[in-house]
XYZ file of C-alpha atoms in Angstrom:
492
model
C -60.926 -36.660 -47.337
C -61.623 -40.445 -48.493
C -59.286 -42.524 -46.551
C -57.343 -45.138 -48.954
C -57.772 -48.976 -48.529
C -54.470 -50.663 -47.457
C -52.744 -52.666 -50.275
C -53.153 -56.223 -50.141
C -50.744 -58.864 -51.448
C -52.998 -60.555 -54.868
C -51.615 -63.923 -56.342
C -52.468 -64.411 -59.615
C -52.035 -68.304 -59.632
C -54.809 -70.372 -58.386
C -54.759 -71.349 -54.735
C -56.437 -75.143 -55.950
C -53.004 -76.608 -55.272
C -54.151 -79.551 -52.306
C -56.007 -82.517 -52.276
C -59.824 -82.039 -51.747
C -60.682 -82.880 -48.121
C -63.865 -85.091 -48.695
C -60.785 -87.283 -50.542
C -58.750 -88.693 -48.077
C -56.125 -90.868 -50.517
C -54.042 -93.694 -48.270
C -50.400 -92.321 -47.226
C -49.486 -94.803 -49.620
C -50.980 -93.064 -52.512
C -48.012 -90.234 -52.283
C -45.071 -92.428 -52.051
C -42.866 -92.674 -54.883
C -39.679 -94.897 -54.528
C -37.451 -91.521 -54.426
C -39.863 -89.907 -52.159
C -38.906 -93.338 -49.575
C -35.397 -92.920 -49.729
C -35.329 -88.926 -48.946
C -37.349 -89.456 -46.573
C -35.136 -92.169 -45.046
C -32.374 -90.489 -45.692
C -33.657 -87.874 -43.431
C -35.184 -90.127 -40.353
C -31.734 -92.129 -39.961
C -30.427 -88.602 -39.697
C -32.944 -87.928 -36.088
C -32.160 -91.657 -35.253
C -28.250 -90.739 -35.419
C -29.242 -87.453 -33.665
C -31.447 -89.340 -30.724
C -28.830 -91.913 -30.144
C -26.127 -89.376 -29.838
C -27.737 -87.320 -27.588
C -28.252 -90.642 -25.517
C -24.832 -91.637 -25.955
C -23.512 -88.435 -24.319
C -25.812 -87.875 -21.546
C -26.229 -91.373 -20.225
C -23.146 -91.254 -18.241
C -23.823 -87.890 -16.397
C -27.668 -89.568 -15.583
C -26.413 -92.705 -13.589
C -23.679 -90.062 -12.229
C -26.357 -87.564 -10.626
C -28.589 -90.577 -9.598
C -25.971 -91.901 -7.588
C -25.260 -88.302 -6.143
C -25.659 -87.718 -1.905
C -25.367 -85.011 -0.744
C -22.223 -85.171 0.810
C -20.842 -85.762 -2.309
C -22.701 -82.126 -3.999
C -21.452 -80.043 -1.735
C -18.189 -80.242 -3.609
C -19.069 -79.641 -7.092
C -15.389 -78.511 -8.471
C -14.972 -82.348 -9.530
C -18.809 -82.992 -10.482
C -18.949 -80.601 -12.765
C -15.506 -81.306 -14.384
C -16.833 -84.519 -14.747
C -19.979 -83.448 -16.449
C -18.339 -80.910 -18.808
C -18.362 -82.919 -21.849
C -22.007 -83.419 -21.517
C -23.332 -80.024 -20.042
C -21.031 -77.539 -21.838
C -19.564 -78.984 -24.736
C -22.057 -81.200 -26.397
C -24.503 -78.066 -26.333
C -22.101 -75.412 -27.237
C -21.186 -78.015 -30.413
C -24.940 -77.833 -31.061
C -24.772 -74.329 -30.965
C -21.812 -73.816 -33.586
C -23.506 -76.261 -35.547
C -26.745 -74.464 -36.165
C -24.317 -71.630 -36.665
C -22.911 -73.665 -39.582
C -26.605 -74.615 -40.939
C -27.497 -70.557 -40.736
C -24.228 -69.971 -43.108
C -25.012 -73.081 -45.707
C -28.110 -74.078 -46.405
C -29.057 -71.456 -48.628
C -25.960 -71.181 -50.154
C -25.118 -75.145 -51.133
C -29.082 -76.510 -50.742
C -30.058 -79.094 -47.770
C -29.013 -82.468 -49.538
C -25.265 -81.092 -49.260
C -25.631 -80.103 -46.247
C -26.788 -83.111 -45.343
C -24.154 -84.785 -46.931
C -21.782 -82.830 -45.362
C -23.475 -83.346 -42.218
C -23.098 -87.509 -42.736
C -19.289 -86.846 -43.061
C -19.330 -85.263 -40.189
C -21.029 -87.509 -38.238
C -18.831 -90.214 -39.138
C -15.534 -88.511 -37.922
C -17.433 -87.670 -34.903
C -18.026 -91.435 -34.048
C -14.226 -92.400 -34.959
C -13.536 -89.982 -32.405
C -15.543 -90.423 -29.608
C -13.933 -94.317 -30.651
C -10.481 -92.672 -30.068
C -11.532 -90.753 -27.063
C -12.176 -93.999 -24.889
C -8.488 -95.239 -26.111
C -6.628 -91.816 -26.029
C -7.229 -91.016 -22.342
C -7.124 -87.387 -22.452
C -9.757 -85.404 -21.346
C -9.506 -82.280 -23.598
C -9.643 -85.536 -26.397
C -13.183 -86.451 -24.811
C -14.448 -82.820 -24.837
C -13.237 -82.372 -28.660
C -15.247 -85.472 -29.108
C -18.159 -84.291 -27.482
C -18.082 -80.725 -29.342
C -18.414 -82.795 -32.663
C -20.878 -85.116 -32.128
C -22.806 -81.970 -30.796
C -22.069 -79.656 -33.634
C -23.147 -82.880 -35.974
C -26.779 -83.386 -34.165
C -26.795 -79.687 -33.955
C -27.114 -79.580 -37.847
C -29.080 -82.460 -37.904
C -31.983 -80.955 -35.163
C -32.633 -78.051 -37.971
C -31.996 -80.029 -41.488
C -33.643 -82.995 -41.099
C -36.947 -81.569 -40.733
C -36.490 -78.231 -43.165
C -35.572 -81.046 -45.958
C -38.794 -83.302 -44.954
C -40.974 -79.931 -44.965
C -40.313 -79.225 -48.894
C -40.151 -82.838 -50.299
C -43.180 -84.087 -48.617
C -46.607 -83.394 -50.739
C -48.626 -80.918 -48.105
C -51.684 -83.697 -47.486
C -48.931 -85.685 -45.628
C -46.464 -83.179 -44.411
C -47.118 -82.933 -40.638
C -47.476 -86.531 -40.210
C -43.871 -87.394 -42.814
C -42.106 -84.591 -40.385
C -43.768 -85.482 -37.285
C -42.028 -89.208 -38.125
C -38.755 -87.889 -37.590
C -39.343 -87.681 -33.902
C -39.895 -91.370 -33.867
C -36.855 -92.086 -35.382
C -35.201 -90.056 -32.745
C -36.956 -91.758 -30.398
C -36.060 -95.003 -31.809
C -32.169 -93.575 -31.759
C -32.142 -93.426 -28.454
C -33.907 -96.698 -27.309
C -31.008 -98.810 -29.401
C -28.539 -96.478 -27.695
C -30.613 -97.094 -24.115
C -30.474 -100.920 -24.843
C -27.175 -101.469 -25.748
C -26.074 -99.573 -22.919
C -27.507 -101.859 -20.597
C -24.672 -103.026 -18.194
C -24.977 -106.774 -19.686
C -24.347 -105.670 -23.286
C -22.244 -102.946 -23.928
C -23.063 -100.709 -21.025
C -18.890 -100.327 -19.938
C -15.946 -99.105 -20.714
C -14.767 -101.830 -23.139
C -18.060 -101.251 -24.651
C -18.346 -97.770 -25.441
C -16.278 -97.819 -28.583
C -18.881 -100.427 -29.985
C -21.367 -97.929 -29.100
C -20.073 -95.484 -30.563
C -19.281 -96.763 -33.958
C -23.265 -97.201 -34.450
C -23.326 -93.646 -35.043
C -19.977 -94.151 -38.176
C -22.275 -97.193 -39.577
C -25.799 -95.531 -40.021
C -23.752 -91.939 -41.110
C -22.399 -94.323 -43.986
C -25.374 -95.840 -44.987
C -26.747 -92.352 -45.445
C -24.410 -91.327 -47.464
C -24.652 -93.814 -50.357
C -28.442 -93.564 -50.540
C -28.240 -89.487 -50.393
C -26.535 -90.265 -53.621
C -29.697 -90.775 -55.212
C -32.032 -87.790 -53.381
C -32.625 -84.884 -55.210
C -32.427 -81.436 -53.888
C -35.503 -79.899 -52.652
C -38.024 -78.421 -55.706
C -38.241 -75.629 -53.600
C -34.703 -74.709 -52.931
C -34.424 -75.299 -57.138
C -37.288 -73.059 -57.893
C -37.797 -70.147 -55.828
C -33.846 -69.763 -54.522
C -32.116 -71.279 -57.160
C -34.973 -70.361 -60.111
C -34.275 -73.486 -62.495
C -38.117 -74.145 -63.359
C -37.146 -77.103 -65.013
C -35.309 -78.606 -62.702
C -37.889 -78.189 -60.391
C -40.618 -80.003 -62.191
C -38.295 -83.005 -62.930
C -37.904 -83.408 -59.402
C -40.703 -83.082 -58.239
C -41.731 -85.773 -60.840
C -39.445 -87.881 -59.570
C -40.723 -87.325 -55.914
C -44.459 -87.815 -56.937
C -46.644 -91.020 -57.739
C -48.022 -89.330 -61.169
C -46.527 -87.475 -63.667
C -48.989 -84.007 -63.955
C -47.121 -82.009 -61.184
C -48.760 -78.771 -62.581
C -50.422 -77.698 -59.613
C -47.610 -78.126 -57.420
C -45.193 -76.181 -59.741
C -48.173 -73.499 -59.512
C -47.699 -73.234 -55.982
C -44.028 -72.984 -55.729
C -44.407 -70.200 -58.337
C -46.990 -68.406 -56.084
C -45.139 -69.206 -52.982
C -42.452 -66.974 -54.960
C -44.502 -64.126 -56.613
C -46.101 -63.666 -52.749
C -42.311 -62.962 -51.740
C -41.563 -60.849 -54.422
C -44.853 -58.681 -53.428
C -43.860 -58.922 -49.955
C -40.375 -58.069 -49.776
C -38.922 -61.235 -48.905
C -36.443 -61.984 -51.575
C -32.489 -62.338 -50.449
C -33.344 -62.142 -46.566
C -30.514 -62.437 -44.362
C -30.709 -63.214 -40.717
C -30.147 -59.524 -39.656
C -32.878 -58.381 -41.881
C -35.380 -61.321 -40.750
C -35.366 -59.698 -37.125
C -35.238 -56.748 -38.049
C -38.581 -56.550 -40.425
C -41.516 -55.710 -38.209
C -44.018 -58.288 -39.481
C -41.735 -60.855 -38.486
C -41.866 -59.963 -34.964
C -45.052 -62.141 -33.573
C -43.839 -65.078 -35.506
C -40.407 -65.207 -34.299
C -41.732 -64.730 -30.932
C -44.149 -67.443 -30.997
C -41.391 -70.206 -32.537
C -39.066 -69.013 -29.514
C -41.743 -69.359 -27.250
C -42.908 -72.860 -28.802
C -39.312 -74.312 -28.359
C -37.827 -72.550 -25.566
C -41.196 -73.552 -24.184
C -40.925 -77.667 -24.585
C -37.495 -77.198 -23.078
C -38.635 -75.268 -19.789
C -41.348 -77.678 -19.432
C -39.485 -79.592 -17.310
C -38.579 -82.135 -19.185
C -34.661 -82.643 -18.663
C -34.883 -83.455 -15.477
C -37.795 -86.559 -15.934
C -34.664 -89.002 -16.607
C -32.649 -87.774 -13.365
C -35.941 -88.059 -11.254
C -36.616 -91.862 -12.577
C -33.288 -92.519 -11.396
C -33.299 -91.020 -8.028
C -36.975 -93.410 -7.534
C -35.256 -96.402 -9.143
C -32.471 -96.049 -6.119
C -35.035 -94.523 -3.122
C -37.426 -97.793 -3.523
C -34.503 -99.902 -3.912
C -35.674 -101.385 -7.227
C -32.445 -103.744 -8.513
C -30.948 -102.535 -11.563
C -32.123 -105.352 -13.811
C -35.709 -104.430 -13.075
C -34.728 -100.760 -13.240
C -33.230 -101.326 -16.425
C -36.463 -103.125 -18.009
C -38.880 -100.248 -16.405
C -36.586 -97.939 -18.521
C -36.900 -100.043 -21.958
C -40.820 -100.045 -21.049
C -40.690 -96.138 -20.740
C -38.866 -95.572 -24.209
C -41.172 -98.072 -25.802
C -44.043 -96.368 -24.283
C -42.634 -92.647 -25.393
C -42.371 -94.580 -29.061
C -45.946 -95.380 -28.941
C -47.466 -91.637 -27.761
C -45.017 -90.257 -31.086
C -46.658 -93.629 -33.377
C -50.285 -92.001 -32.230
C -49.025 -88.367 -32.462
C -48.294 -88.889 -36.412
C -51.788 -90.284 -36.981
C -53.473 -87.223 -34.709
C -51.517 -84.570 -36.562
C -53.189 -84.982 -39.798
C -57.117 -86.056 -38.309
C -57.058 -83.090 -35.305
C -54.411 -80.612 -37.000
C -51.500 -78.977 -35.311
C -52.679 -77.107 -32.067
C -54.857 -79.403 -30.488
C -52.495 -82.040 -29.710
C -49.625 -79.783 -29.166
C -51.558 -77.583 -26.528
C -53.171 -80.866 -25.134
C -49.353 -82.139 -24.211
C -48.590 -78.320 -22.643
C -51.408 -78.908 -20.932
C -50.407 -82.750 -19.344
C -46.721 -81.246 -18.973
C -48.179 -78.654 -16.352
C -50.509 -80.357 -14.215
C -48.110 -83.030 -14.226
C -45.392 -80.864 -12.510
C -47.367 -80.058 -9.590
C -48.425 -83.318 -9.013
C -45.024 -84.747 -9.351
C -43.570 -82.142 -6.897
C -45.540 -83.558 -4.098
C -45.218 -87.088 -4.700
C -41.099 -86.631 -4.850
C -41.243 -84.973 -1.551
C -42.631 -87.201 0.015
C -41.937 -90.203 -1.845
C -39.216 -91.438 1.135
C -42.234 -91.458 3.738
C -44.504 -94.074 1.714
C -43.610 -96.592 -0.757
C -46.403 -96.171 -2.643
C -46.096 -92.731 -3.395
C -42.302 -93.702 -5.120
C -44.471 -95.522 -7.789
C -46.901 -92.761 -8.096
C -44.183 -90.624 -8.665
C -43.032 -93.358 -11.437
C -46.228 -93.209 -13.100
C -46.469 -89.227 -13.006
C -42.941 -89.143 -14.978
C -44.693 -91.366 -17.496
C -47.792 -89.347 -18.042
C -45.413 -86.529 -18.422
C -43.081 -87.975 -20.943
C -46.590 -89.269 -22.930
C -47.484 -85.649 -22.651
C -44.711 -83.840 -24.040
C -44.409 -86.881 -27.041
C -47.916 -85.944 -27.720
C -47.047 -82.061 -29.012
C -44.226 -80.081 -27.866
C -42.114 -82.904 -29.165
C -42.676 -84.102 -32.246
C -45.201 -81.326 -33.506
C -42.804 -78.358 -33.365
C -41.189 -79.685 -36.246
C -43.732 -78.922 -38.111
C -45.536 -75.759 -36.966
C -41.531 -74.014 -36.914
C -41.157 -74.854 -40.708
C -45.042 -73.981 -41.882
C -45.897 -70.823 -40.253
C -42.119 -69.101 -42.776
C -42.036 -69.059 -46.758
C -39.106 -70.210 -47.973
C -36.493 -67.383 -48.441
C -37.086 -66.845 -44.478
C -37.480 -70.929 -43.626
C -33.677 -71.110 -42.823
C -33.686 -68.046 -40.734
C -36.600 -69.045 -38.472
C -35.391 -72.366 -38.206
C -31.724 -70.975 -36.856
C -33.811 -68.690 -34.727
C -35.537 -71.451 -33.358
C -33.144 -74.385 -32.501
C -30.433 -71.768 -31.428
C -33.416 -70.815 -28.677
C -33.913 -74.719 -27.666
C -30.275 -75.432 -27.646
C -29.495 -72.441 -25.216
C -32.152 -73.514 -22.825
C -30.960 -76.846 -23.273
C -28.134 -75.614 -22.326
C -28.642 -73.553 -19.605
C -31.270 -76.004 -18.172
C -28.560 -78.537 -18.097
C -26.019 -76.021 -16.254
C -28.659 -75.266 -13.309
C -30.714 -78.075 -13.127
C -28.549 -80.116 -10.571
C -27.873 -77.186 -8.486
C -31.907 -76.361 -8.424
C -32.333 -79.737 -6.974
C -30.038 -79.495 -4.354
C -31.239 -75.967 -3.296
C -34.761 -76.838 -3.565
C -35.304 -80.941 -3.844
C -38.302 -81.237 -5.906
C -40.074 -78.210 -5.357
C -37.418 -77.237 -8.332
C -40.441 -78.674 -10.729
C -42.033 -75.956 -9.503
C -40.334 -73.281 -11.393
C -40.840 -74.923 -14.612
C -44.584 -74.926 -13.874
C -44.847 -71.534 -15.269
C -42.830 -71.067 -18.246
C -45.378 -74.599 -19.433
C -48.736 -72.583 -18.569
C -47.416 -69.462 -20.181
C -46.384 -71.573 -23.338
C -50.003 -73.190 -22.910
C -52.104 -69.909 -23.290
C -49.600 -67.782 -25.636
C -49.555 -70.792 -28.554
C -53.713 -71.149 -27.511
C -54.145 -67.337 -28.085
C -51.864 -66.575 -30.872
C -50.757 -70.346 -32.989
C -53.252 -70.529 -36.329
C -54.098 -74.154 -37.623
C -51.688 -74.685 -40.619
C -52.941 -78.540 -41.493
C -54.061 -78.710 -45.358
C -53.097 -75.921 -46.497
C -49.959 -74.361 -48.790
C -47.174 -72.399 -46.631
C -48.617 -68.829 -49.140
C -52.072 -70.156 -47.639
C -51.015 -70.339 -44.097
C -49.637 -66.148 -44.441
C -52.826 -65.543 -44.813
C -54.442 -67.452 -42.223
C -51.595 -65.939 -39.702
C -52.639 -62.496 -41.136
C -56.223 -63.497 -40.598
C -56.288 -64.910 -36.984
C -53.469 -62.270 -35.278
């Protein structure tokens, strides 16, 4: 009995649909004037998300630095005190990815990003009012919106850069959002310095930032078009589509690109991925290694370690007995450093692809917590060790800028087609924003059980992440999100 060949998935379009790669045209070459503004449109929506996130959490970090442990052994108080920060700004992220899940399929990302800009604004009048009101159930309402705002923001942002970007320059136009929210939260940093508007009197100042840029971004989304891809394969206006992506494009023959979309849509068809709810998505067993590996990739950059590296600079800053003026400047230095690793992170993304910089900064991240266990311990026995500990927090940070921050952006969005893009990505962020969130809940406790040697159990959730995304993450630079399905189906 002849045993039958398994049916494969054929695509009658040509698969000629990206620039050659012996032709390596300037980013400049792909920027049309509409192209800019989406694109900035969707980077002042990470810079409103970084600052926000800053603007919440700064507060609780000078709190915990200032922590003895006198003071912990009552935590009632502390952690009424932290609530707005550690429960309510994540569970508003939460709700808000909730609210991305439910709409962005149904109304297209520009509204929702529109929506999302309204939003934001309110959320800025009221953390405004919260500072004025003084009630505390005011201050957690606050909180809840600005989270449920940068929760919608986290997944948006970089779905809408993903399918307006041509594919020679997507990684390194989505990997750009990262230093935008990097560049968020250094304005928020510096005007919270004590000597500008780090105070009470000052906080409503602060917070209006977030009103002025949500503004701004709502005039010029006025003149962004939807994604082509949402119009073509969701939405099926072919026309549409093309005059878009015109409009998006430096020249006028978009043929190839409208070839794509159209094969990106006859692969779904063949595949069974029309109309695909979030219920069906995890059901379907093909699905299974790729969800697994996003919730890996950003639960992973999470458990790495990294939300306690701001907490630990603090607690050197005050066992050295650096002033605060100096403290404050080694803190500018940092962010300004962390803005450099993301400037050199966009350039590696497109010359070494995808997994080698984003394994290399697993890879930093976990030596680096073993080394920085020791030199905390024992930090208050030599002086010199406090400022190896210093520089150890600063190879870390470089280390997690250099992949698992900016590059998951990318890799969640290209390794889904796009009737199951919206899915993954609620998948995903609802995985970082839980570990956020429970991170944030235990992390204070862990140090006061353990001291340092907490590091320690984040060493290896990072080495896991390291060889699971080595063994099992394909290389998705170059090619067309139909091309990358088969590469998956190739390398797993």
């Amino acid at each position: 009995m002849t045993r039958k060949k398994p049916r494969s998935i054929r695509v009658p379009f040509s698969r000629r649909t990206v620039v050659k790669k012996d032709s390596k045209p300037s980013i400049r070459n792909y920027l049309s004037r509409t192209l800019i503004i989406s694109i900035l449109v969707s980077y002042l929506g990470h810079f409103q998300y970084g600052y926000s996130v800053l603007l919440v959490h700064h507060p609780a970090s000078l709190l915990v630095s200032n922590l003895t442990t006198e003071e912990a052994k009552s935590l009632k108080n502390f952690w009424f005190i932290l609530s707005p920060v550690v429960i309510f700004f994540p569970i508003g992220g939460v709700t808000g990815i909730v609210l991305f899940a439910n709409l962005v399929d149904r109304y297209g990302r520009k509204c929702l990003l529109l929506f999302n800009n309204t939003l934001a604004f309110f959320a800025s009048v009221f953390l405004c009012l919260s500072n004025s009101v003084h009630l505390f159930n005011f201050t957690l309402f606050a909180n809840f919106i600005i989270g449920m705002s940068s929760g919608i923001f986290s997944c948006c942002v970089p779905l809408y850069l993903l399918e307006v970007s041509p594919t020679p320059i997507r990684g390194s136009m989505t990997t750009t959002s990262a230093l935008f929210f990097s560049l968020g939260a250094l304005l928020c940093h510096m005007l919270g310095l004590p000597k500008i508007l780090g105070n009470r009197e000052g906080f409503p100042l602060m917070a209006i930032v977030v009103g002025m840029v949500a503004t701004v971004c709502i005039l010029l989304l006025l003149f962004c078009p939807e994604s082509p891809r949402f119009i073509l394969i969701q939405k099926k206006n072919e026309t549409k589509a093309r005059e878009v992506l015109r409009s998006l494009r430096t020249h006028e023959d978009v043929g190839n690109e409208i070839r794509e979309l159209q094969e990106e849509d006859f692969y779904e068809v063949m595949a069974n991925e029309k109309k695909m709810n979030l219920r069906k998505f995890l059901r379907i067993q093909k699905f299974r290694w790729p969800i697994v590996t996003i919730i890996v990739l950003m639960a992973g950059s999470q458990l790495s370690g990294i939300n306690g590296m701001f907490f630990y600079i603090e607690k050197v800053y005050r066992i050295t007995g650096i002033s605060r003026p100096i403290a404050d400047v080694i803190s500018t230095s940092i962010h300004f450093i962390i803005i450099i690793t993301v400037v050199v992170t966009i350039n590696l993304v497109e010359m070494w692809g995808r997994r080698v910089p984003l394994i290399m900064g697993f890879m930093i991240c976990s030596m680096t917590c073993i080394l920085l266990t020791f030199t905390l311990e024992f930090q208050e026995e030599s002086y010199e060790l406090s400022f190896l500990s210093l520089v150890f927090i600063i190879i870390f940070l470089i280390g997690h800028m250099l992949g698992p921050g900016p590059i998951r952006l990318v890799i969640l969005g290209e390794l889904f087609l796009q009737s199951t893009r919206a899915s993954a990505f609620t998948i995903g962020y609802s995985a970082l924003w839980f570990v956020r969130f429970v991170s944030g809940m235990i992390l204070i406790q862990l140090e006061l059980l353990l001291g340092p040697y907490s590091l320690l159990l984040y060493w290896p959730f990072c080495v896991a992440t390291f060889i699971y995304l080595f063994k099992m993450l394909p290389e998705t630079r170059g090619k067309t999100f139909v091309e990358i399905q088969f590469a998956k189906r190739g390398e797993v």
